[in-house]
Coordinates of N, CA, C and O in Angstrom, one line a residue:
X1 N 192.3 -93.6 -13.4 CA 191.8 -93.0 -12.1 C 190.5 -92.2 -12.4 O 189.5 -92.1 -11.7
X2 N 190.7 -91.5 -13.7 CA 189.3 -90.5 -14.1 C 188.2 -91.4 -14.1 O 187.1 -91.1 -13.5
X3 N 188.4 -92.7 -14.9 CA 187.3 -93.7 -15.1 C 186.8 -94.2 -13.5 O 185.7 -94.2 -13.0
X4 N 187.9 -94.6 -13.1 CA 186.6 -95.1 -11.5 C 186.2 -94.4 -10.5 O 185.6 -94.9 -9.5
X5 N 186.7 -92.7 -10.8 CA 185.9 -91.8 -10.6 C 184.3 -91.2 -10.9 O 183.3 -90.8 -10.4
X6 N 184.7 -91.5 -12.0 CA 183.5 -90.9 -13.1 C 182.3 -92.3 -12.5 O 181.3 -92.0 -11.9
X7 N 182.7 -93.4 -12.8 CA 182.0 -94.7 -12.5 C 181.2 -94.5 -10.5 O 180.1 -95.0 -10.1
X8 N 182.0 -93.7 -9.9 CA 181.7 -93.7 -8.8 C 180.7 -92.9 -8.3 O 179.9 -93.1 -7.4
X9 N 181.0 -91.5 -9.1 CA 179.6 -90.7 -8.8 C 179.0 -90.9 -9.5 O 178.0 -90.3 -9.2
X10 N 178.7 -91.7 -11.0 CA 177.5 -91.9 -11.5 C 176.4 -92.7 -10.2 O 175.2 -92.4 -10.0
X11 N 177.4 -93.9 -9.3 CA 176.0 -94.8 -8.9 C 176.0 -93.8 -7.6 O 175.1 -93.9 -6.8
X12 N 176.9 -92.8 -7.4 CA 175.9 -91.6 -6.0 C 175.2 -91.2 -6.6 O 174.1 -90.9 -6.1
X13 N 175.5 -90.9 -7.8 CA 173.7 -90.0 -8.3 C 173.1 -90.8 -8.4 O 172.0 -90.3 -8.3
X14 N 172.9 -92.1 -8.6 CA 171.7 -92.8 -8.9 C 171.4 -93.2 -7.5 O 170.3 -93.0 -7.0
X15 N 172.2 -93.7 -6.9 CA 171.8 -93.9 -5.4 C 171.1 -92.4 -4.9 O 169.9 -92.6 -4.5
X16 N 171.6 -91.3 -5.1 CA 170.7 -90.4 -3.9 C 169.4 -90.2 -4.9 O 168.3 -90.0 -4.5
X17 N 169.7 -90.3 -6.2 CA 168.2 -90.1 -7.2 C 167.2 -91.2 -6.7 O 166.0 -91.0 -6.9
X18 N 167.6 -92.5 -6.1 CA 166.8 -93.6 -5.8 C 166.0 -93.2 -4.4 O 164.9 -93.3 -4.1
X19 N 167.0 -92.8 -3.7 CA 166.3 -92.4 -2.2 C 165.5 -91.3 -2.3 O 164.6 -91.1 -1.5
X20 N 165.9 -90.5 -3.3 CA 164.9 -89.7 -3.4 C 163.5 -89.7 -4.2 O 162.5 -88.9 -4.1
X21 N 163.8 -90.7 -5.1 CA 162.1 -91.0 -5.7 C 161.2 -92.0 -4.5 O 160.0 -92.0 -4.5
X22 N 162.0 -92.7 -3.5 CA 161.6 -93.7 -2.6 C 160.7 -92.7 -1.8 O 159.6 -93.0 -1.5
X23 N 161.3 -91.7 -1.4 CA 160.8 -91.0 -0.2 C 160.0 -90.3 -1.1 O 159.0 -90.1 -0.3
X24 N 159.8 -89.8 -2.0 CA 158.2 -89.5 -2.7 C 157.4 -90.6 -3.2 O 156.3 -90.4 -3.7
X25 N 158.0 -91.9 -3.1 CA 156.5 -92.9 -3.6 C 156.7 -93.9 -2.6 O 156.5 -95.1 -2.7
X26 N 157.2 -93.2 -1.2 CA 156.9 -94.6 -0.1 C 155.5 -95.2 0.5 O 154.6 -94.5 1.0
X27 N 155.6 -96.6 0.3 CA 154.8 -97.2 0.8 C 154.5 -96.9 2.4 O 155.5 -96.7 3.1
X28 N 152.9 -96.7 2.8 CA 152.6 -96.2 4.2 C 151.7 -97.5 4.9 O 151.3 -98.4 4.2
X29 N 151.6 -97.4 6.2 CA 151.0 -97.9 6.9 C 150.4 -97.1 8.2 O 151.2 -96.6 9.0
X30 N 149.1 -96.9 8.3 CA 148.5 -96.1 9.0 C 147.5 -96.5 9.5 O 146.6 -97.0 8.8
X31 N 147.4 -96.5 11.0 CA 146.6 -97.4 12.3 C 145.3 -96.3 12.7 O 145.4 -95.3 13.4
X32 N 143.7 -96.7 12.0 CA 142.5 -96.1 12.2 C 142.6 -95.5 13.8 O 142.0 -94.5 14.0
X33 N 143.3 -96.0 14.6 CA 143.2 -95.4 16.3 C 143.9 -93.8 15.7 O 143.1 -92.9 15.6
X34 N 145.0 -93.6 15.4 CA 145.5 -92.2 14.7 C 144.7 -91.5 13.9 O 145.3 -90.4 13.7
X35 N 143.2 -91.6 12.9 CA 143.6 -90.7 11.9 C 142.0 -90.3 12.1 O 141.6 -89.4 11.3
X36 N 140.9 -91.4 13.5 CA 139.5 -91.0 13.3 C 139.4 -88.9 13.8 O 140.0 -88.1 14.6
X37 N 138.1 -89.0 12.5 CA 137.7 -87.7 13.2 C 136.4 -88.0 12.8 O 136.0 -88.5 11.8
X38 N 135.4 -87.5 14.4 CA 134.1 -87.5 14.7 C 133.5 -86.1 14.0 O 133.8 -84.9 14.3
X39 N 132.6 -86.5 13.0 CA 131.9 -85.3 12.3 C 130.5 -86.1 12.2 O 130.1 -87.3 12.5
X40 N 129.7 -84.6 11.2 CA 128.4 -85.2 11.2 C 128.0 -86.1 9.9 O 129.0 -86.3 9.1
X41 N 127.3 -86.4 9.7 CA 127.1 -87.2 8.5 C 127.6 -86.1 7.2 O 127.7 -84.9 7.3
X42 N 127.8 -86.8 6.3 CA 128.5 -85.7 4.6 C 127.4 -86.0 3.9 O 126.7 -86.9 3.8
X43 N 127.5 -84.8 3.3 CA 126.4 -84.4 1.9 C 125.1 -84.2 3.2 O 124.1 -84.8 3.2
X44 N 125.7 -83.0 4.3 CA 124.1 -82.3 5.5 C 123.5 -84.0 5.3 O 122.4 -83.8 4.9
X45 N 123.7 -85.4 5.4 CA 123.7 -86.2 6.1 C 122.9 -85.8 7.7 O 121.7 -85.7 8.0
X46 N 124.0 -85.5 8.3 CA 123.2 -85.4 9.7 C 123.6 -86.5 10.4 O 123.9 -87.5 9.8
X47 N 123.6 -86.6 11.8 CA 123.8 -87.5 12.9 C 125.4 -87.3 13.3 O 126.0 -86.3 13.3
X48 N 125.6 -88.6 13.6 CA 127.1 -88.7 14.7 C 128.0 -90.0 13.5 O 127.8 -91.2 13.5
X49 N 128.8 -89.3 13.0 CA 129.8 -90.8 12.4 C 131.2 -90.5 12.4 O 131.6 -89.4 11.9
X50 N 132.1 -91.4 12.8 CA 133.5 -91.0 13.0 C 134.1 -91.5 11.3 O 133.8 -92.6 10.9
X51 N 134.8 -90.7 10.8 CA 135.6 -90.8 9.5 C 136.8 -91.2 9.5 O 137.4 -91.0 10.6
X52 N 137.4 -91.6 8.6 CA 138.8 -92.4 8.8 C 139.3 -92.1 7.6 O 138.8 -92.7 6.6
X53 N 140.2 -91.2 7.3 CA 140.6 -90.7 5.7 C 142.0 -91.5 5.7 O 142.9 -90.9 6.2
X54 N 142.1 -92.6 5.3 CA 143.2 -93.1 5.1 C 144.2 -93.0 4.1 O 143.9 -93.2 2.9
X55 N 145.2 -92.7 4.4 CA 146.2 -91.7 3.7 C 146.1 -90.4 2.9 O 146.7 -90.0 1.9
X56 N 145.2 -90.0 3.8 CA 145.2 -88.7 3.2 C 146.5 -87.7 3.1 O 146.2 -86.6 2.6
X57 N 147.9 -87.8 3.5 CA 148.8 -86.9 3.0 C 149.5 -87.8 2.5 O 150.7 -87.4 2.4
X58 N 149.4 -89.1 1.9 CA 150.5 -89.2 1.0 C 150.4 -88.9 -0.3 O 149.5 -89.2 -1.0
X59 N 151.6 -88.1 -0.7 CA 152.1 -87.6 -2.1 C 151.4 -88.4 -3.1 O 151.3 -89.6 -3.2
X60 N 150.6 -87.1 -4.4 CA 150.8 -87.9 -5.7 C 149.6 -89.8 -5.3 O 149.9 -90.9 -5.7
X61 N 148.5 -89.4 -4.7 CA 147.6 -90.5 -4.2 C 146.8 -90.6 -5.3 O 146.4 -89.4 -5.3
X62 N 146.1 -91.2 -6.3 CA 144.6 -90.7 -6.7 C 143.9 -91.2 -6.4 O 142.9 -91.2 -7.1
X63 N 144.0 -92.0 -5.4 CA 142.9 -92.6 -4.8 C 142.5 -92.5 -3.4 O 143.3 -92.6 -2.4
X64 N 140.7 -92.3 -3.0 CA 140.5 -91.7 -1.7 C 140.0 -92.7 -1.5 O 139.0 -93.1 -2.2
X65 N 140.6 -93.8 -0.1 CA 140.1 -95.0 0.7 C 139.7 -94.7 2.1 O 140.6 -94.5 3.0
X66 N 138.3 -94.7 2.4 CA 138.1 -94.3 3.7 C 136.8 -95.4 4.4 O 135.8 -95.9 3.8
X67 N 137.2 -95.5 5.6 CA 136.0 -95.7 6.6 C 135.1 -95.0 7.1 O 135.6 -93.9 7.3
X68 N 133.9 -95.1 7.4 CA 132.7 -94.2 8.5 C 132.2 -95.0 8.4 O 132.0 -95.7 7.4
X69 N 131.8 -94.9 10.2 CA 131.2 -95.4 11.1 C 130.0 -94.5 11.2 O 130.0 -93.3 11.6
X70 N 129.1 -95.2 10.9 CA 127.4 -94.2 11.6 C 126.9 -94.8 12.5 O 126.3 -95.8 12.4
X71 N 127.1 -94.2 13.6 CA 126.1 -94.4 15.0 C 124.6 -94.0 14.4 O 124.3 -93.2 13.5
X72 N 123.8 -94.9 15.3 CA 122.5 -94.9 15.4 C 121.8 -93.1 14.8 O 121.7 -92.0 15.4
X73 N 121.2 -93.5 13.0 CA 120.4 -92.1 13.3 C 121.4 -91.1 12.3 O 120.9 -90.0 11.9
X74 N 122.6 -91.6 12.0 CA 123.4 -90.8 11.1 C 123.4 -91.0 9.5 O 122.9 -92.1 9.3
X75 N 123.8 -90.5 8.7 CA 123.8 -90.5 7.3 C 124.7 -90.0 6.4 O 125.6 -89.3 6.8
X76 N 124.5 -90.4 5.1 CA 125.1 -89.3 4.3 C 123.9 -88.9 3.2 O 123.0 -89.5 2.6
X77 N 124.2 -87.8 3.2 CA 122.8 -87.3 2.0 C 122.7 -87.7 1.4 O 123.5 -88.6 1.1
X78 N 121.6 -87.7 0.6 CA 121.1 -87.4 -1.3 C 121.6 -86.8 -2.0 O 121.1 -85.7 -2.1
X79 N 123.1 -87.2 -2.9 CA 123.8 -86.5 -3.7 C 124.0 -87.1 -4.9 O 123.6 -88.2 -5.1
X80 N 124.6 -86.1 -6.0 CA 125.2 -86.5 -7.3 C 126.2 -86.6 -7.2 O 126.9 -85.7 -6.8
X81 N 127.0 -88.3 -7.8 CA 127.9 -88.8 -7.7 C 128.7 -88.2 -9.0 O 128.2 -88.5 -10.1
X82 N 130.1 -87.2 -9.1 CA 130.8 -87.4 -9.7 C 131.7 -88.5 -10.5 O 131.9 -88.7 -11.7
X83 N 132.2 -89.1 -9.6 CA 133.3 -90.1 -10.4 C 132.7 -91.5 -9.7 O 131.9 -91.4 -8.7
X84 N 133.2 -92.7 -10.2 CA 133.1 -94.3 -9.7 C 133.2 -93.5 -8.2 O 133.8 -92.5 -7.8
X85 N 132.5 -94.4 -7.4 CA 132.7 -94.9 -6.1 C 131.9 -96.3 -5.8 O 130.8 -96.7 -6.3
X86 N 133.0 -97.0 -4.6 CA 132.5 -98.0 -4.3 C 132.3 -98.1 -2.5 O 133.2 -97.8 -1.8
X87 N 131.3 -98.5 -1.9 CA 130.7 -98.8 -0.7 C 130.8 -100.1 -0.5 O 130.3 -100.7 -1.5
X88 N 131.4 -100.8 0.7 CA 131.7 -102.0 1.0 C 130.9 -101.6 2.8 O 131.1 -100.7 3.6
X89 N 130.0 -103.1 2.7 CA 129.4 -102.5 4.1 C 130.1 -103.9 4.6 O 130.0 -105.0 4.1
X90 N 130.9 -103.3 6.1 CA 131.7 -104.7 6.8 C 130.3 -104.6 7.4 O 129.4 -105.0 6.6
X91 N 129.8 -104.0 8.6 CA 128.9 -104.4 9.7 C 128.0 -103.4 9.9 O 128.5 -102.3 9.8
X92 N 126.6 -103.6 10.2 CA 125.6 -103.2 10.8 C 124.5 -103.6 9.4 O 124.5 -104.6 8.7
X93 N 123.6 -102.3 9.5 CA 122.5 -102.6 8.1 C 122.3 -101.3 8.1 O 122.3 -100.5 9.1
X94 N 122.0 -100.9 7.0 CA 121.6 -99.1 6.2 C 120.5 -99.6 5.3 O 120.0 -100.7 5.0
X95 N 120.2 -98.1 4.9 CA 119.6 -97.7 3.7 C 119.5 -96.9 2.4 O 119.1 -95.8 2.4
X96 N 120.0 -97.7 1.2 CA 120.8 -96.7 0.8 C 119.7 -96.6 -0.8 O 118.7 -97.3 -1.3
X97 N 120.1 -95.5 -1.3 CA 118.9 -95.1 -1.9 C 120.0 -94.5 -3.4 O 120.6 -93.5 -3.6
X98 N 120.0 -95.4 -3.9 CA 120.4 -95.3 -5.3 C 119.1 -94.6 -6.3 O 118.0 -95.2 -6.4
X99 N 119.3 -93.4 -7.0 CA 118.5 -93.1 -8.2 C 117.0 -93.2 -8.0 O 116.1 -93.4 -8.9
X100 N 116.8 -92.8 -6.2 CA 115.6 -92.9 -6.4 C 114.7 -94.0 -5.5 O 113.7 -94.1 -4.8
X101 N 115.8 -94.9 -6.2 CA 114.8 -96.2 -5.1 C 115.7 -96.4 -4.2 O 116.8 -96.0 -4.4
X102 N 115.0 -97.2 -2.8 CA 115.9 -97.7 -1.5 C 116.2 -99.0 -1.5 O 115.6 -99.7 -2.3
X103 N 116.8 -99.6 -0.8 CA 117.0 -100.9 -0.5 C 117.7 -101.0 0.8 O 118.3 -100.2 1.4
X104 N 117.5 -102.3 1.2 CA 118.8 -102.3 2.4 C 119.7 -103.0 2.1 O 119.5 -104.0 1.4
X105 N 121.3 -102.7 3.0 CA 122.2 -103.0 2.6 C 122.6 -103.7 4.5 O 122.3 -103.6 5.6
X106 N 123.4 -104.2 3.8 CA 124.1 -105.2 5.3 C 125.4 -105.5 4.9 O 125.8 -105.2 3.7
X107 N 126.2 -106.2 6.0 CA 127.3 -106.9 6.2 C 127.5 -108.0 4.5 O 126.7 -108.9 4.1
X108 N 128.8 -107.7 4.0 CA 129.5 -108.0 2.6 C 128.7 -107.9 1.8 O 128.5 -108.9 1.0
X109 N 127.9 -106.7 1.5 CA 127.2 -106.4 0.2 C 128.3 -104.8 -0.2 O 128.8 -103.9 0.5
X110 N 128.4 -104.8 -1.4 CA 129.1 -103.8 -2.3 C 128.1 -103.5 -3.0 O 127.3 -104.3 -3.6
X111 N 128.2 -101.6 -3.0 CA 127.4 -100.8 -4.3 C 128.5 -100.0 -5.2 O 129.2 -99.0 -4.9
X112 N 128.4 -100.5 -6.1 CA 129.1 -99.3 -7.5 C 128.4 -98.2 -7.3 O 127.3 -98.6 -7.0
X113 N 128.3 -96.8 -7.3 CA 128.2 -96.2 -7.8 C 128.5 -94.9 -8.7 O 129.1 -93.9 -8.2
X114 N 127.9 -94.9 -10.1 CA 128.8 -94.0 -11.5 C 128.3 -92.9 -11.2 O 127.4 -92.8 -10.5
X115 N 129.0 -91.8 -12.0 CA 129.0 -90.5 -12.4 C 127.9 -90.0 -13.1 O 127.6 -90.3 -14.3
X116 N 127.1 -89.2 -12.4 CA 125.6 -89.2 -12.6 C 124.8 -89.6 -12.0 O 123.7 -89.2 -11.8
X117 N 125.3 -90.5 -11.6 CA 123.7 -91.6 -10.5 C 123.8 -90.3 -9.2 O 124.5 -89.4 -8.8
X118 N 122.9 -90.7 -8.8 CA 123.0 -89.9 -6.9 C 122.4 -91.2 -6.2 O 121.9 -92.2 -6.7
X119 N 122.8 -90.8 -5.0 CA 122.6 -91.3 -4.1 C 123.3 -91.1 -2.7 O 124.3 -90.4 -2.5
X120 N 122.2 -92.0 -1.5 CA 122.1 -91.5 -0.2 C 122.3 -93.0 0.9 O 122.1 -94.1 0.6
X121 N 122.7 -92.6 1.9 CA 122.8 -93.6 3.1 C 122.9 -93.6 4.1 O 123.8 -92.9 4.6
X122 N 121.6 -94.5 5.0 CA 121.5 -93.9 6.3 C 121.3 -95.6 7.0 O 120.9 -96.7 6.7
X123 N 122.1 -94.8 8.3 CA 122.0 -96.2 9.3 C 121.0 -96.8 9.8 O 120.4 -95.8 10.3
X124 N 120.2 -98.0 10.0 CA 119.1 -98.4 10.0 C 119.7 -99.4 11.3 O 120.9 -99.7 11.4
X125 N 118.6 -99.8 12.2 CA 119.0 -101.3 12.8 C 119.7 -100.3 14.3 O 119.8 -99.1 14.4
X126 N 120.0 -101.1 15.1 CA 120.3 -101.4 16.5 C 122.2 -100.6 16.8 O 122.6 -99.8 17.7
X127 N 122.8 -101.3 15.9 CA 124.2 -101.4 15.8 C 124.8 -100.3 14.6 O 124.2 -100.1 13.5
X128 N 126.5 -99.4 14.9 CA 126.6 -98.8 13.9 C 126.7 -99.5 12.7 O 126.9 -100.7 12.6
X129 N 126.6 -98.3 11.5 CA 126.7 -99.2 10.4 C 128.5 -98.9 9.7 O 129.0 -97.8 9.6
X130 N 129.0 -99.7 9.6 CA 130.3 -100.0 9.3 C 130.6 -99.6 7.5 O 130.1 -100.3 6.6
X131 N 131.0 -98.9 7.1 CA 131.2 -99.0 5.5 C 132.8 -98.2 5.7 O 133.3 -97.2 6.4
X132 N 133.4 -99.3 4.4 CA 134.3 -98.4 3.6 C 134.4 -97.6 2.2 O 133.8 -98.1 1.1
X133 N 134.8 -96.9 2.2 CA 134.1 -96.2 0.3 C 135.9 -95.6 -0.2 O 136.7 -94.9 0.4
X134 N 135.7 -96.4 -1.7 CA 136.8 -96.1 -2.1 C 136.3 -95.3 -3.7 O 135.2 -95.6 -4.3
X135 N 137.2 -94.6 -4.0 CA 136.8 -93.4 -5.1 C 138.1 -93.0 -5.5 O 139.1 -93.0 -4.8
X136 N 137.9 -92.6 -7.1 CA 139.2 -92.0 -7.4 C 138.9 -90.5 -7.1 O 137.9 -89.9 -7.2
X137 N 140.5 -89.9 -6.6 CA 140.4 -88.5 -6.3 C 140.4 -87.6 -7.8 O 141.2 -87.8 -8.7
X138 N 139.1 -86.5 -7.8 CA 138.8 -85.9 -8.9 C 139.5 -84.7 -9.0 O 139.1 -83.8 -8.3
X139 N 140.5 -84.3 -9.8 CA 141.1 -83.3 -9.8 C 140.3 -82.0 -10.0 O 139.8 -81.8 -11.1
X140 N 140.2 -81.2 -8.9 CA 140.4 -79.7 -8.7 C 140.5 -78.6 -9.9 O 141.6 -78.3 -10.4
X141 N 139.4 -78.1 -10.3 CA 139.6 -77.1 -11.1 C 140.6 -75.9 -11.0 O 140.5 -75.3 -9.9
X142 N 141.5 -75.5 -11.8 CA 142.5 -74.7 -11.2 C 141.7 -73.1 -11.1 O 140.7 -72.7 -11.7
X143 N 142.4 -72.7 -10.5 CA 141.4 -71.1 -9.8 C 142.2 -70.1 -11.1 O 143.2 -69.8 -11.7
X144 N 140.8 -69.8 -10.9 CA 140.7 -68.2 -12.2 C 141.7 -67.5 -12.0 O 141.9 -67.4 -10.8
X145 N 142.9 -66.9 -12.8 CA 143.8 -65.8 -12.6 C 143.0 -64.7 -12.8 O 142.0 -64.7 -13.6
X146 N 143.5 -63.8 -12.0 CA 142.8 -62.3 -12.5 C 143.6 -61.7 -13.5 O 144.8 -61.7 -13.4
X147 N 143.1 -61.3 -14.4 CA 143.4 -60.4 -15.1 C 144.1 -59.1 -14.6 O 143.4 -58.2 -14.0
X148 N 145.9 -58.8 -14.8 CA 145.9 -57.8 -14.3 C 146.9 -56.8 -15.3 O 148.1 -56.6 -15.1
X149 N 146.2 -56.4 -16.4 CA 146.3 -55.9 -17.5 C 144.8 -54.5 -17.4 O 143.7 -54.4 -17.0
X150 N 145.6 -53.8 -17.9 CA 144.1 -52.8 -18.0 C 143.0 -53.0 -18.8 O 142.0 -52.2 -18.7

């Protein structure tokens, strides 16, 4: 009787240990109508573009996958790129200014851009410009303790 005891709460602990790693690494699905927020262009960019932070609260992510939309006239600054990022343009046409030089960018063109490079992008043309940009999330310096010793 001890044995198919013993045998029995082993698989409840593994059973509630399972439900409980599930519900810290569950798979999400999340509908762009829920998560747009209308801001101005990033990196003082400027203009009107709605952002789409896609899965921004799930647990333990390192990776940041997002949409913006630039209406006519909007941007994102001239900045220095920390980590890999990638720009995928679904629709419209920009201008995006890698390291200095510009070019234009349209519908299924992808830019790498590495750590160190800078660069900028602005909506060009008639129609918004459509991009997704995926990046790994860069961990956060942890904040100074104060010294509280005399």
């Amino acid at each position: 009787m001890k044995v198919t005891y013993s045998v029995l709460t082993f698989f409840v602990c593994v059973f509630t240990a399972t439900i409980a790693f599930s519900q810290d690494n569950v798979s999400l699905v999340e509908h762009e109508a829920t998560i747009g927020v209308k801001q101005a262009g990033t990196h003082n960019g400027g203009g009107e573009t709605t952002g789409y932070h896609f899965f921004a609260k799930a647990p333990e992510l390192n990776l940041i996958f997002k949409k913006r939309v630039f209406k006519p006239g909007s941007a994102i600054g001239y900045h220095q790129q920390k980590e890999d990022e990638i720009y995928y343009i679904v629709s419209g046409t920009g201008e995006m200014t890698l390291n200095g030089k510009s070019f234009t960018v349209k519908a299924g063109d992808a830019i790498l851009t590495r750590p160190g490079s800078s660069h900028g992008l602005k909506q060009t043309g008639t129609e918004d410009l459509v991009v997704i940009i995926n990046y790994e999330k860069h961990s956060q310096p942890a904040k100074a303790q104060k010294n509280t010793q005399p």
